[in-house]
């Protein structure tokens, strides 16, 4: 299993540009998440999904959109990029179901985004 | 609402010594889980250990143990016999046991192991 994969690893955007951060997991996890990590800080939840076709806002959703058309994929869309969106973005997934004790989240390697 | 507090921005520890990383939390929900993650300089998040609010015993995973004091709302991570590879950022996180399983993270502690 590749686990959680994210592309691209790095990206520089100009103010006002748009882009999609890709996230794919091959563990058949039903839950997926997007976090951002600002320098020297912990992770903050942007959006999450409990299954295909279902998404919901996290703590810091403004400026972002998501979709979940399949179990495997959970892309994050940035519209009209702003310098405040300069951050490292992590995608994560977990399995929620019977037989699991604590359902830890598995993280992708992250995407480092700079908006200039 | 839930909140995680890590009061130690950075720690320096001699190799082979034990180290305790502090974590306190605030929630009114009786059903929650506490997690510790390690983030090395390469950036990935690595799950270390979990403690459930109803667990009777403190969690242990190899050199990692969790000193869970429910009444004080603390969940400190203890690393025994520290190694150079333990140098990293460490994050404490919590979530409710029932519902959407969103994690709330603390701000982290940067641990540096000195040879």
mmCIF file with all atom_site columns, C-alpha atoms in Angstrom:
data_model
loop_
_atom_site.group_PDB
_atom_site.id
_atom_site.type_symbol
_atom_site.label_atom_id
_atom_site.label_alt_id
_atom_site.label_comp_id
_atom_site.label_asym_id
_atom_site.label_entity_id
_atom_site.label_seq_id
_atom_site.pdbx_PDB_ins_code
_atom_site.Cartn_x
_atom_site.Cartn_y
_atom_site.Cartn_z
_atom_site.occupancy
_atom_site.B_iso_or_equiv
_atom_site.pdbx_formal_charge
_atom_site.auth_seq_id
_atom_site.auth_comp_id
_atom_site.auth_asym_id
_atom_site.auth_atom_id
_atom_site.pdbx_PDB_model_num
ATOM 1   C CA . UNK A 1 1   ? 0.000   0.000  0.000  1.00 0.00 ? 1   UNK A CA 1
ATOM 2   C CA . UNK A 1 2   ? 1.200   3.495  -0.842 1.00 0.00 ? 2   UNK A CA 1
ATOM 3   C CA . UNK A 1 3   ? -0.869  4.910  2.031  1.00 0.00 ? 3   UNK A CA 1
ATOM 4   C CA . UNK A 1 4   ? -1.791  8.572  1.586  1.00 0.00 ? 4   UNK A CA 1
ATOM 5   C CA . UNK A 1 5   ? -0.186  10.323 -1.365 1.00 0.00 ? 5   UNK A CA 1
ATOM 6   C CA . UNK A 1 6   ? -0.229  14.052 -2.110 1.00 0.00 ? 6   UNK A CA 1
ATOM 7   C CA . UNK A 1 7   ? 0.741   16.025 -5.182 1.00 0.00 ? 7   UNK A CA 1
ATOM 8   C CA . UNK A 1 8   ? 2.473   18.333 -5.763 1.00 0.00 ? 8   UNK A CA 1
ATOM 9   C CA . UNK A 1 9   ? 5.170   18.375 -3.059 1.00 0.00 ? 9   UNK A CA 1
ATOM 10  C CA . UNK A 1 10  ? 5.939   22.054 -3.609 1.00 0.00 ? 10  UNK A CA 1
ATOM 11  C CA . UNK A 1 11  ? 4.176   24.875 -5.399 1.00 0.00 ? 11  UNK A CA 1
ATOM 12  C CA . UNK A 1 12  ? 4.565   28.628 -5.761 1.00 0.00 ? 12  UNK A CA 1
ATOM 13  C CA . UNK A 1 13  ? 1.452   30.579 -6.715 1.00 0.00 ? 13  UNK A CA 1
ATOM 14  C CA . UNK A 1 14  ? 0.898   34.198 -7.566 1.00 0.00 ? 14  UNK A CA 1
ATOM 15  C CA . UNK A 1 15  ? -1.802  36.131 -5.749 1.00 0.00 ? 15  UNK A CA 1
ATOM 16  C CA . UNK A 1 16  ? -5.160  35.473 -7.372 1.00 0.00 ? 16  UNK A CA 1
ATOM 17  C CA . UNK A 1 17  ? -4.193  32.196 -9.030 1.00 0.00 ? 17  UNK A CA 1
ATOM 18  C CA . UNK A 1 18  ? -6.057  28.980 -8.354 1.00 0.00 ? 18  UNK A CA 1
ATOM 19  C CA . UNK A 1 19  ? -4.884  25.421 -7.916 1.00 0.00 ? 19  UNK A CA 1
ATOM 20  C CA . UNK A 1 20  ? -5.952  21.974 -6.750 1.00 0.00 ? 20  UNK A CA 1
ATOM 21  C CA . UNK A 1 21  ? -4.018  19.933 -4.242 1.00 0.00 ? 21  UNK A CA 1
ATOM 22  C CA . UNK A 1 22  ? -4.479  16.252 -4.903 1.00 0.00 ? 22  UNK A CA 1
ATOM 23  C CA . UNK A 1 23  ? -4.852  13.581 -2.220 1.00 0.00 ? 23  UNK A CA 1
ATOM 24  C CA . UNK A 1 24  ? -5.334  9.857  -2.725 1.00 0.00 ? 24  UNK A CA 1
ATOM 25  C CA . UNK A 1 25  ? -5.433  6.987  -0.242 1.00 0.00 ? 25  UNK A CA 1
ATOM 26  C CA . UNK A 1 26  ? -5.408  3.276  -1.035 1.00 0.00 ? 26  UNK A CA 1
ATOM 27  C CA . UNK A 1 27  ? -6.397  1.953  2.401  1.00 0.00 ? 27  UNK A CA 1
ATOM 28  C CA . UNK A 1 28  ? -10.154 2.037  1.760  1.00 0.00 ? 28  UNK A CA 1
ATOM 29  C CA . UNK A 1 29  ? -10.561 4.564  4.571  1.00 0.00 ? 29  UNK A CA 1
ATOM 30  C CA . UNK A 1 30  ? -13.928 6.225  4.800  1.00 0.00 ? 30  UNK A CA 1
ATOM 31  C CA . UNK A 1 31  ? -12.761 9.383  6.578  1.00 0.00 ? 31  UNK A CA 1
ATOM 32  C CA . UNK A 1 32  ? -10.460 11.928 4.950  1.00 0.00 ? 32  UNK A CA 1
ATOM 33  C CA . UNK A 1 33  ? -9.180  15.296 6.146  1.00 0.00 ? 33  UNK A CA 1
ATOM 34  C CA . UNK A 1 34  ? -7.288  18.373 5.018  1.00 0.00 ? 34  UNK A CA 1
ATOM 35  C CA . UNK A 1 35  ? -5.127  20.292 7.477  1.00 0.00 ? 35  UNK A CA 1
ATOM 36  C CA . UNK A 1 36  ? -2.842  23.268 7.164  1.00 0.00 ? 36  UNK A CA 1
ATOM 37  C CA . UNK A 1 37  ? 0.245   23.855 9.268  1.00 0.00 ? 37  UNK A CA 1
ATOM 38  C CA . UNK A 1 38  ? 1.597   27.377 9.570  1.00 0.00 ? 38  UNK A CA 1
ATOM 39  C CA . UNK A 1 39  ? 5.220   27.871 10.682 1.00 0.00 ? 39  UNK A CA 1
ATOM 40  C CA . UNK A 1 40  ? 5.753   26.966 14.327 1.00 0.00 ? 40  UNK A CA 1
ATOM 41  C CA . UNK A 1 41  ? 2.127   25.948 14.792 1.00 0.00 ? 41  UNK A CA 1
ATOM 42  C CA . UNK A 1 42  ? 0.057   22.824 15.076 1.00 0.00 ? 42  UNK A CA 1
ATOM 43  C CA . UNK A 1 43  ? -2.278  21.552 12.398 1.00 0.00 ? 43  UNK A CA 1
ATOM 44  C CA . UNK A 1 44  ? -5.641  23.162 11.807 1.00 0.00 ? 44  UNK A CA 1
ATOM 45  C CA . UNK A 1 45  ? -8.508  21.360 10.108 1.00 0.00 ? 45  UNK A CA 1
ATOM 46  C CA . UNK A 1 46  ? -9.724  22.899 6.855  1.00 0.00 ? 46  UNK A CA 1
ATOM 47  C CA . UNK A 1 47  ? -12.298 20.385 5.609  1.00 0.00 ? 47  UNK A CA 1
ATOM 48  C CA . UNK A 1 48  ? -13.135 16.765 6.214  1.00 0.00 ? 48  UNK A CA 1
ATOM 49  C CA . UNK A 1 49  ? -15.227 14.020 4.647  1.00 0.00 ? 49  UNK A CA 1
ATOM 50  C CA . UNK A 1 50  ? -16.907 11.021 6.261  1.00 0.00 ? 50  UNK A CA 1
ATOM 51  C CA . UNK A 1 51  ? -17.502 9.265  2.953  1.00 0.00 ? 51  UNK A CA 1
ATOM 52  C CA . UNK A 1 52  ? -17.951 9.741  -0.772 1.00 0.00 ? 52  UNK A CA 1
ATOM 53  C CA . UNK A 1 53  ? -20.308 12.618 -1.487 1.00 0.00 ? 53  UNK A CA 1
ATOM 54  C CA . UNK A 1 54  ? -20.182 14.009 2.075  1.00 0.00 ? 54  UNK A CA 1
ATOM 55  C CA . UNK A 1 55  ? -17.967 16.905 3.122  1.00 0.00 ? 55  UNK A CA 1
ATOM 56  C CA . UNK A 1 56  ? -18.020 19.414 5.953  1.00 0.00 ? 56  UNK A CA 1
ATOM 57  C CA . UNK A 1 57  ? -16.118 22.475 7.125  1.00 0.00 ? 57  UNK A CA 1
ATOM 58  C CA . UNK A 1 58  ? -13.407 22.377 9.724  1.00 0.00 ? 58  UNK A CA 1
ATOM 59  C CA . UNK A 1 59  ? -11.859 25.190 11.713 1.00 0.00 ? 59  UNK A CA 1
ATOM 60  C CA . UNK A 1 60  ? -10.406 27.275 8.840  1.00 0.00 ? 60  UNK A CA 1
ATOM 61  C CA . UNK A 1 61  ? -12.421 26.641 5.631  1.00 0.00 ? 61  UNK A CA 1
ATOM 62  C CA . UNK A 1 62  ? -12.464 30.139 4.110  1.00 0.00 ? 62  UNK A CA 1
ATOM 63  C CA . UNK A 1 63  ? -10.757 30.323 0.723  1.00 0.00 ? 63  UNK A CA 1
ATOM 64  C CA . UNK A 1 64  ? -10.935 26.581 0.106  1.00 0.00 ? 64  UNK A CA 1
ATOM 65  C CA . UNK A 1 65  ? -13.284 24.047 -1.443 1.00 0.00 ? 65  UNK A CA 1
ATOM 66  C CA . UNK A 1 66  ? -13.327 20.271 -1.487 1.00 0.00 ? 66  UNK A CA 1
ATOM 67  C CA . UNK A 1 67  ? -15.138 17.436 -3.170 1.00 0.00 ? 67  UNK A CA 1
ATOM 68  C CA . UNK A 1 68  ? -15.264 13.690 -2.528 1.00 0.00 ? 68  UNK A CA 1
ATOM 69  C CA . UNK A 1 69  ? -16.563 11.824 -5.540 1.00 0.00 ? 69  UNK A CA 1
ATOM 70  C CA . UNK A 1 70  ? -14.754 8.575  -4.707 1.00 0.00 ? 70  UNK A CA 1
ATOM 71  C CA . UNK A 1 71  ? -13.561 6.859  -1.540 1.00 0.00 ? 71  UNK A CA 1
ATOM 72  C CA . UNK A 1 72  ? -9.939  7.214  -2.639 1.00 0.00 ? 72  UNK A CA 1
ATOM 73  C CA . UNK A 1 73  ? -9.674  10.866 -3.659 1.00 0.00 ? 73  UNK A CA 1
ATOM 74  C CA . UNK A 1 74  ? -10.165 14.086 -1.727 1.00 0.00 ? 74  UNK A CA 1
ATOM 75  C CA . UNK A 1 75  ? -8.870  17.123 -3.672 1.00 0.00 ? 75  UNK A CA 1
ATOM 76  C CA . UNK A 1 76  ? -8.547  20.558 -2.078 1.00 0.00 ? 76  UNK A CA 1
ATOM 77  C CA . UNK A 1 77  ? -9.217  23.562 -4.285 1.00 0.00 ? 77  UNK A CA 1
ATOM 78  C CA . UNK A 1 78  ? -7.742  27.010 -3.626 1.00 0.00 ? 78  UNK A CA 1
ATOM 79  C CA . UNK A 1 79  ? -9.557  29.814 -5.393 1.00 0.00 ? 79  UNK A CA 1
ATOM 80  C CA . UNK A 1 80  ? -7.958  33.273 -5.655 1.00 0.00 ? 80  UNK A CA 1
ATOM 81  C CA . UNK A 1 81  ? -4.811  32.437 -3.705 1.00 0.00 ? 81  UNK A CA 1
ATOM 82  C CA . UNK A 1 82  ? -3.725  34.916 -1.025 1.00 0.00 ? 82  UNK A CA 1
ATOM 83  C CA . UNK A 1 83  ? -0.427  35.259 0.908  1.00 0.00 ? 83  UNK A CA 1
ATOM 84  C CA . UNK A 1 84  ? -2.291  34.121 4.052  1.00 0.00 ? 84  UNK A CA 1
ATOM 85  C CA . UNK A 1 85  ? -2.651  30.705 2.431  1.00 0.00 ? 85  UNK A CA 1
ATOM 86  C CA . UNK A 1 86  ? 1.108   30.166 2.441  1.00 0.00 ? 86  UNK A CA 1
ATOM 87  C CA . UNK A 1 87  ? 1.407   27.010 4.514  1.00 0.00 ? 87  UNK A CA 1
ATOM 88  C CA . UNK A 1 88  ? 2.106   23.300 4.487  1.00 0.00 ? 88  UNK A CA 1
ATOM 89  C CA . UNK A 1 89  ? -0.999  21.289 3.648  1.00 0.00 ? 89  UNK A CA 1
ATOM 90  C CA . UNK A 1 90  ? -1.521  17.776 4.944  1.00 0.00 ? 90  UNK A CA 1
ATOM 91  C CA . UNK A 1 91  ? -4.087  15.275 3.821  1.00 0.00 ? 91  UNK A CA 1
ATOM 92  C CA . UNK A 1 92  ? -5.013  12.450 6.195  1.00 0.00 ? 92  UNK A CA 1
ATOM 93  C CA . UNK A 1 93  ? -7.342  9.482  6.293  1.00 0.00 ? 93  UNK A CA 1
ATOM 94  C CA . UNK A 1 94  ? -8.750  7.118  8.886  1.00 0.00 ? 94  UNK A CA 1
ATOM 95  C CA . UNK A 1 95  ? -11.088 4.166  9.088  1.00 0.00 ? 95  UNK A CA 1
ATOM 96  C CA . UNK A 1 96  ? -14.127 4.416  11.291 1.00 0.00 ? 96  UNK A CA 1
ATOM 97  C CA . UNK A 1 97  ? -15.866 1.146  11.896 1.00 0.00 ? 97  UNK A CA 1
ATOM 98  C CA . UNK A 1 98  ? -16.356 -1.728 14.247 1.00 0.00 ? 98  UNK A CA 1
ATOM 99  C CA . UNK A 1 99  ? -13.357 -3.664 15.429 1.00 0.00 ? 99  UNK A CA 1
ATOM 100 C CA . UNK A 1 100 ? -11.016 -0.696 15.567 1.00 0.00 ? 100 UNK A CA 1
ATOM 101 C CA . UNK A 1 101 ? -10.036 0.773  18.884 1.00 0.00 ? 101 UNK A CA 1
ATOM 102 C CA . UNK A 1 102 ? -8.784  4.220  18.128 1.00 0.00 ? 102 UNK A CA 1
ATOM 103 C CA . UNK A 1 103 ? -8.821  4.843  14.378 1.00 0.00 ? 103 UNK A CA 1
ATOM 104 C CA . UNK A 1 104 ? -5.610  6.809  14.113 1.00 0.00 ? 104 UNK A CA 1
ATOM 105 C CA . UNK A 1 105 ? -5.237  9.191  11.218 1.00 0.00 ? 105 UNK A CA 1
ATOM 106 C CA . UNK A 1 106 ? -2.618  8.404  8.572  1.00 0.00 ? 106 UNK A CA 1
ATOM 107 C CA . UNK A 1 107 ? -1.006  11.443 7.029  1.00 0.00 ? 107 UNK A CA 1
ATOM 108 C CA . UNK A 1 108 ? 0.370   12.188 3.597  1.00 0.00 ? 108 UNK A CA 1
ATOM 109 C CA . UNK A 1 109 ? 3.822   13.765 3.155  1.00 0.00 ? 109 UNK A CA 1
ATOM 110 C CA . UNK A 1 110 ? 2.434   17.285 2.791  1.00 0.00 ? 110 UNK A CA 1
ATOM 111 C CA . UNK A 1 111 ? 2.419   20.001 0.129  1.00 0.00 ? 111 UNK A CA 1
ATOM 112 C CA . UNK A 1 112 ? 4.424   23.149 0.754  1.00 0.00 ? 112 UNK A CA 1
ATOM 113 C CA . UNK A 1 113 ? 2.589   26.079 -0.822 1.00 0.00 ? 113 UNK A CA 1
ATOM 114 C CA . UNK A 1 114 ? 3.916   29.610 -1.145 1.00 0.00 ? 114 UNK A CA 1
ATOM 115 C CA . UNK A 1 115 ? 1.729   32.461 -2.395 1.00 0.00 ? 115 UNK A CA 1
ATOM 116 C CA . UNK A 1 116 ? 3.634   35.535 -3.569 1.00 0.00 ? 116 UNK A CA 1
ATOM 117 C CA . UNK B 2 1   ? -15.164 22.834 22.203 1.00 0.00 ? 1   UNK B CA 1
ATOM 118 C CA . UNK B 2 2   ? -11.860 21.167 22.912 1.00 0.00 ? 2   UNK B CA 1
ATOM 119 C CA . UNK B 2 3   ? -8.440  22.676 23.445 1.00 0.00 ? 3   UNK B CA 1
ATOM 120 C CA . UNK B 2 4   ? -4.936  21.250 23.656 1.00 0.00 ? 4   UNK B CA 1
ATOM 121 C CA . UNK B 2 5   ? -2.089  23.092 25.379 1.00 0.00 ? 5   UNK B CA 1
ATOM 122 C CA . UNK B 2 6   ? 1.591   22.250 25.036 1.00 0.00 ? 6   UNK B CA 1
ATOM 123 C CA . UNK B 2 7   ? 3.568   24.696 27.165 1.00 0.00 ? 7   UNK B CA 1
ATOM 124 C CA . UNK B 2 8   ? 7.090   23.653 26.192 1.00 0.00 ? 8   UNK B CA 1
ATOM 125 C CA . UNK B 2 9   ? 8.089   25.227 22.854 1.00 0.00 ? 9   UNK B CA 1
ATOM 126 C CA . UNK B 2 10  ? 11.467  23.508 22.933 1.00 0.00 ? 10  UNK B CA 1
ATOM 127 C CA . UNK B 2 11  ? 13.435  21.014 24.998 1.00 0.00 ? 11  UNK B CA 1
ATOM 128 C CA . UNK B 2 12  ? 17.042  19.843 24.992 1.00 0.00 ? 12  UNK B CA 1
ATOM 129 C CA . UNK B 2 13  ? 17.799  16.423 26.449 1.00 0.00 ? 13  UNK B CA 1
ATOM 130 C CA . UNK B 2 14  ? 20.980  14.407 26.734 1.00 0.00 ? 14  UNK B CA 1
ATOM 131 C CA . UNK B 2 15  ? 21.038  11.184 24.740 1.00 0.00 ? 15  UNK B CA 1
ATOM 132 C CA . UNK B 2 16  ? 19.915  8.087  26.699 1.00 0.00 ? 16  UNK B CA 1
ATOM 133 C CA . UNK B 2 17  ? 18.031  10.159 29.266 1.00 0.00 ? 17  UNK B CA 1
ATOM 134 C CA . UNK B 2 18  ? 14.258  9.958  29.667 1.00 0.00 ? 18  UNK B CA 1
ATOM 135 C CA . UNK B 2 19  ? 12.161  12.946 28.622 1.00 0.00 ? 19  UNK B CA 1
ATOM 136 C CA . UNK B 2 20  ? 8.617   14.041 29.433 1.00 0.00 ? 20  UNK B CA 1
ATOM 137 C CA . UNK B 2 21  ? 6.652   16.217 27.027 1.00 0.00 ? 21  UNK B CA 1
ATOM 138 C CA . UNK B 2 22  ? 3.703   17.987 28.607 1.00 0.00 ? 22  UNK B CA 1
ATOM 139 C CA . UNK B 2 23  ? 0.162   18.100 27.263 1.00 0.00 ? 23  UNK B CA 1
ATOM 140 C CA . UNK B 2 24  ? -2.968  19.390 28.950 1.00 0.00 ? 24  UNK B CA 1
ATOM 141 C CA . UNK B 2 25  ? -6.407  19.376 27.449 1.00 0.00 ? 25  UNK B CA 1
ATOM 142 C CA . UNK B 2 26  ? -9.779  20.909 28.049 1.00 0.00 ? 26  UNK B CA 1
ATOM 143 C CA . UNK B 2 27  ? -13.087 19.307 27.193 1.00 0.00 ? 27  UNK B CA 1
ATOM 144 C CA . UNK B 2 28  ? -16.430 18.792 28.850 1.00 0.00 ? 28  UNK B CA 1
ATOM 145 C CA . UNK B 2 29  ? -17.135 15.598 26.924 1.00 0.00 ? 29  UNK B CA 1
ATOM 146 C CA . UNK B 2 30  ? -16.359 12.425 28.930 1.00 0.00 ? 30  UNK B CA 1
ATOM 147 C CA . UNK B 2 31  ? -15.601 10.350 25.818 1.00 0.00 ? 31  UNK B CA 1
ATOM 148 C CA . UNK B 2 32  ? -12.393 11.351 24.067 1.00 0.00 ? 32  UNK B CA 1
ATOM 149 C CA . UNK B 2 33  ? -9.127  10.039 22.752 1.00 0.00 ? 33  UNK B CA 1
ATOM 150 C CA . UNK B 2 34  ? -5.655  11.523 23.036 1.00 0.00 ? 34  UNK B CA 1
ATOM 151 C CA . UNK B 2 35  ? -2.927  11.050 20.433 1.00 0.00 ? 35  UNK B CA 1
ATOM 152 C CA . UNK B 2 36  ? 0.734   11.873 20.131 1.00 0.00 ? 36  UNK B CA 1
ATOM 153 C CA . UNK B 2 37  ? 2.344   12.430 16.745 1.00 0.00 ? 37  UNK B CA 1
ATOM 154 C CA . UNK B 2 38  ? 6.001   12.920 15.836 1.00 0.00 ? 38  UNK B CA 1
ATOM 155 C CA . UNK B 2 39  ? 7.040   15.230 13.022 1.00 0.00 ? 39  UNK B CA 1
ATOM 156 C CA . UNK B 2 40  ? 10.715  14.869 12.043 1.00 0.00 ? 40  UNK B CA 1
ATOM 157 C CA . UNK B 2 41  ? 12.489  17.500 9.972  1.00 0.00 ? 41  UNK B CA 1
ATOM 158 C CA . UNK B 2 42  ? 11.383  15.681 6.813  1.00 0.00 ? 42  UNK B CA 1
ATOM 159 C CA . UNK B 2 43  ? 7.853   16.853 7.612  1.00 0.00 ? 43  UNK B CA 1
ATOM 160 C CA . UNK B 2 44  ? 5.700   13.746 7.763  1.00 0.00 ? 44  UNK B CA 1
ATOM 161 C CA . UNK B 2 45  ? 3.379   13.085 10.700 1.00 0.00 ? 45  UNK B CA 1
ATOM 162 C CA . UNK B 2 46  ? 4.018   9.793  12.471 1.00 0.00 ? 46  UNK B CA 1
ATOM 163 C CA . UNK B 2 47  ? 1.489   8.346  14.918 1.00 0.00 ? 47  UNK B CA 1
ATOM 164 C CA . UNK B 2 48  ? 3.115   7.304  18.213 1.00 0.00 ? 48  UNK B CA 1
ATOM 165 C CA . UNK B 2 49  ? 0.572   6.426  20.876 1.00 0.00 ? 49  UNK B CA 1
ATOM 166 C CA . UNK B 2 50  ? -3.091  6.651  21.858 1.00 0.00 ? 50  UNK B CA 1
ATOM 167 C CA . UNK B 2 51  ? -4.956  6.919  25.170 1.00 0.00 ? 51  UNK B CA 1
ATOM 168 C CA . UNK B 2 52  ? -8.718  6.634  25.480 1.00 0.00 ? 52  UNK B CA 1
ATOM 169 C CA . UNK B 2 53  ? -10.555 8.485  28.230 1.00 0.00 ? 53  UNK B CA 1
ATOM 170 C CA . UNK B 2 54  ? -12.020 5.234  29.573 1.00 0.00 ? 54  UNK B CA 1
ATOM 171 C CA . UNK B 2 55  ? -8.790  3.255  29.444 1.00 0.00 ? 55  UNK B CA 1
ATOM 172 C CA . UNK B 2 56  ? -7.862  1.983  32.886 1.00 0.00 ? 56  UNK B CA 1
ATOM 173 C CA . UNK B 2 57  ? -4.146  1.731  32.229 1.00 0.00 ? 57  UNK B CA 1
ATOM 174 C CA . UNK B 2 58  ? -1.634  4.154  30.799 1.00 0.00 ? 58  UNK B CA 1
ATOM 175 C CA . UNK B 2 59  ? -0.769  3.389  27.182 1.00 0.00 ? 59  UNK B CA 1
ATOM 176 C CA . UNK B 2 60  ? 2.672   2.113  26.246 1.00 0.00 ? 60  UNK B CA 1
ATOM 177 C CA . UNK B 2 61  ? 4.296   1.547  22.853 1.00 0.00 ? 61  UNK B CA 1
ATOM 178 C CA . UNK B 2 62  ? 7.908   0.471  23.006 1.00 0.00 ? 62  UNK B CA 1
ATOM 179 C CA . UNK B 2 63  ? 9.944   3.392  24.396 1.00 0.00 ? 63  UNK B CA 1
ATOM 180 C CA . UNK B 2 64  ? 6.859   5.618  24.442 1.00 0.00 ? 64  UNK B CA 1
ATOM 181 C CA . UNK B 2 65  ? 4.442   5.765  27.341 1.00 0.00 ? 65  UNK B CA 1
ATOM 182 C CA . UNK B 2 66  ? 1.641   8.108  28.163 1.00 0.00 ? 66  UNK B CA 1
ATOM 183 C CA . UNK B 2 67  ? 1.259   9.471  31.691 1.00 0.00 ? 67  UNK B CA 1
ATOM 184 C CA . UNK B 2 68  ? -2.511  9.965  31.723 1.00 0.00 ? 68  UNK B CA 1
ATOM 185 C CA . UNK B 2 69  ? -3.906  11.905 34.685 1.00 0.00 ? 69  UNK B CA 1
ATOM 186 C CA . UNK B 2 70  ? -7.586  12.298 33.966 1.00 0.00 ? 70  UNK B CA 1
ATOM 187 C CA . UNK B 2 71  ? -8.472  14.460 36.954 1.00 0.00 ? 71  UNK B CA 1
ATOM 188 C CA . UNK B 2 72  ? -5.730  16.922 36.035 1.00 0.00 ? 72  UNK B CA 1
ATOM 189 C CA . UNK B 2 73  ? -6.597  16.650 32.328 1.00 0.00 ? 73  UNK B CA 1
ATOM 190 C CA . UNK B 2 74  ? -3.030  15.907 31.374 1.00 0.00 ? 74  UNK B CA 1
ATOM 191 C CA . UNK B 2 75  ? -1.576  13.379 28.925 1.00 0.00 ? 75  UNK B CA 1
ATOM 192 C CA . UNK B 2 76  ? 2.183   13.691 29.036 1.00 0.00 ? 76  UNK B CA 1
ATOM 193 C CA . UNK B 2 77  ? 4.363   11.693 26.650 1.00 0.00 ? 77  UNK B CA 1
ATOM 194 C CA . UNK B 2 78  ? 7.347   9.939  28.203 1.00 0.00 ? 78  UNK B CA 1
ATOM 195 C CA . UNK B 2 79  ? 10.206  8.790  25.992 1.00 0.00 ? 79  UNK B CA 1
ATOM 196 C CA . UNK B 2 80  ? 12.621  6.461  27.727 1.00 0.00 ? 80  UNK B CA 1
ATOM 197 C CA . UNK B 2 81  ? 16.288  6.118  26.781 1.00 0.00 ? 81  UNK B CA 1
ATOM 198 C CA . UNK B 2 82  ? 16.194  8.931  24.238 1.00 0.00 ? 82  UNK B CA 1
ATOM 199 C CA . UNK B 2 83  ? 18.007  8.532  20.921 1.00 0.00 ? 83  UNK B CA 1
ATOM 200 C CA . UNK B 2 84  ? 19.328  11.036 18.406 1.00 0.00 ? 84  UNK B CA 1
ATOM 201 C CA . UNK B 2 85  ? 16.532  10.000 16.050 1.00 0.00 ? 85  UNK B CA 1
ATOM 202 C CA . UNK B 2 86  ? 13.995  11.244 18.572 1.00 0.00 ? 86  UNK B CA 1
ATOM 203 C CA . UNK B 2 87  ? 14.868  14.835 17.665 1.00 0.00 ? 87  UNK B CA 1
ATOM 204 C CA . UNK B 2 88  ? 11.659  16.159 16.122 1.00 0.00 ? 88  UNK B CA 1
ATOM 205 C CA . UNK B 2 89  ? 8.493   18.155 16.742 1.00 0.00 ? 89  UNK B CA 1
ATOM 206 C CA . UNK B 2 90  ? 5.941   16.361 18.908 1.00 0.00 ? 90  UNK B CA 1
ATOM 207 C CA . UNK B 2 91  ? 2.244   17.140 18.770 1.00 0.00 ? 91  UNK B CA 1
ATOM 208 C CA . UNK B 2 92  ? -0.476  16.200 21.204 1.00 0.00 ? 92  UNK B CA 1
ATOM 209 C CA . UNK B 2 93  ? -3.977  15.922 19.742 1.00 0.00 ? 93  UNK B CA 1
ATOM 210 C CA . UNK B 2 94  ? -7.430  14.917 20.868 1.00 0.00 ? 94  UNK B CA 1
ATOM 211 C CA . UNK B 2 95  ? -10.805 14.032 19.416 1.00 0.00 ? 95  UNK B CA 1
ATOM 212 C CA . UNK B 2 96  ? -14.212 12.990 20.644 1.00 0.00 ? 96  UNK B CA 1
ATOM 213 C CA . UNK B 2 97  ? -14.759 9.246  20.581 1.00 0.00 ? 97  UNK B CA 1
ATOM 214 C CA . UNK B 2 98  ? -18.122 9.520  18.899 1.00 0.00 ? 98  UNK B CA 1
ATOM 215 C CA . UNK B 2 99  ? -18.898 11.620 15.872 1.00 0.00 ? 99  UNK B CA 1
ATOM 216 C CA . UNK B 2 100 ? -16.754 12.883 13.053 1.00 0.00 ? 100 UNK B CA 1
ATOM 217 C CA . UNK B 2 101 ? -13.356 12.090 14.591 1.00 0.00 ? 101 UNK B CA 1
ATOM 218 C CA . UNK B 2 102 ? -11.822 15.508 13.937 1.00 0.00 ? 102 UNK B CA 1
ATOM 219 C CA . UNK B 2 103 ? -8.461  15.991 15.625 1.00 0.00 ? 103 UNK B CA 1
ATOM 220 C CA . UNK B 2 104 ? -7.543  19.139 17.530 1.00 0.00 ? 104 UNK B CA 1
ATOM 221 C CA . UNK B 2 105 ? -3.782  19.681 17.761 1.00 0.00 ? 105 UNK B CA 1
ATOM 222 C CA . UNK B 2 106 ? -1.583  21.509 20.213 1.00 0.00 ? 106 UNK B CA 1
ATOM 223 C CA . UNK B 2 107 ? 1.170   23.851 19.047 1.00 0.00 ? 107 UNK B CA 1
ATOM 224 C CA . UNK B 2 108 ? 3.881   21.254 19.520 1.00 0.00 ? 108 UNK B CA 1
ATOM 225 C CA . UNK B 2 109 ? 7.186   20.831 21.348 1.00 0.00 ? 109 UNK B CA 1
ATOM 226 C CA . UNK B 2 110 ? 10.494  20.758 19.510 1.00 0.00 ? 110 UNK B CA 1
ATOM 227 C CA . UNK B 2 111 ? 12.698  18.109 21.112 1.00 0.00 ? 111 UNK B CA 1
ATOM 228 C CA . UNK B 2 112 ? 16.428  18.120 20.478 1.00 0.00 ? 112 UNK B CA 1
ATOM 229 C CA . UNK B 2 113 ? 18.556  15.209 21.668 1.00 0.00 ? 113 UNK B CA 1
ATOM 230 C CA . UNK B 2 114 ? 22.136  16.149 22.490 1.00 0.00 ? 114 UNK B CA 1
ATOM 231 C CA . UNK B 2 115 ? 24.835  13.497 21.896 1.00 0.00 ? 115 UNK B CA 1
#
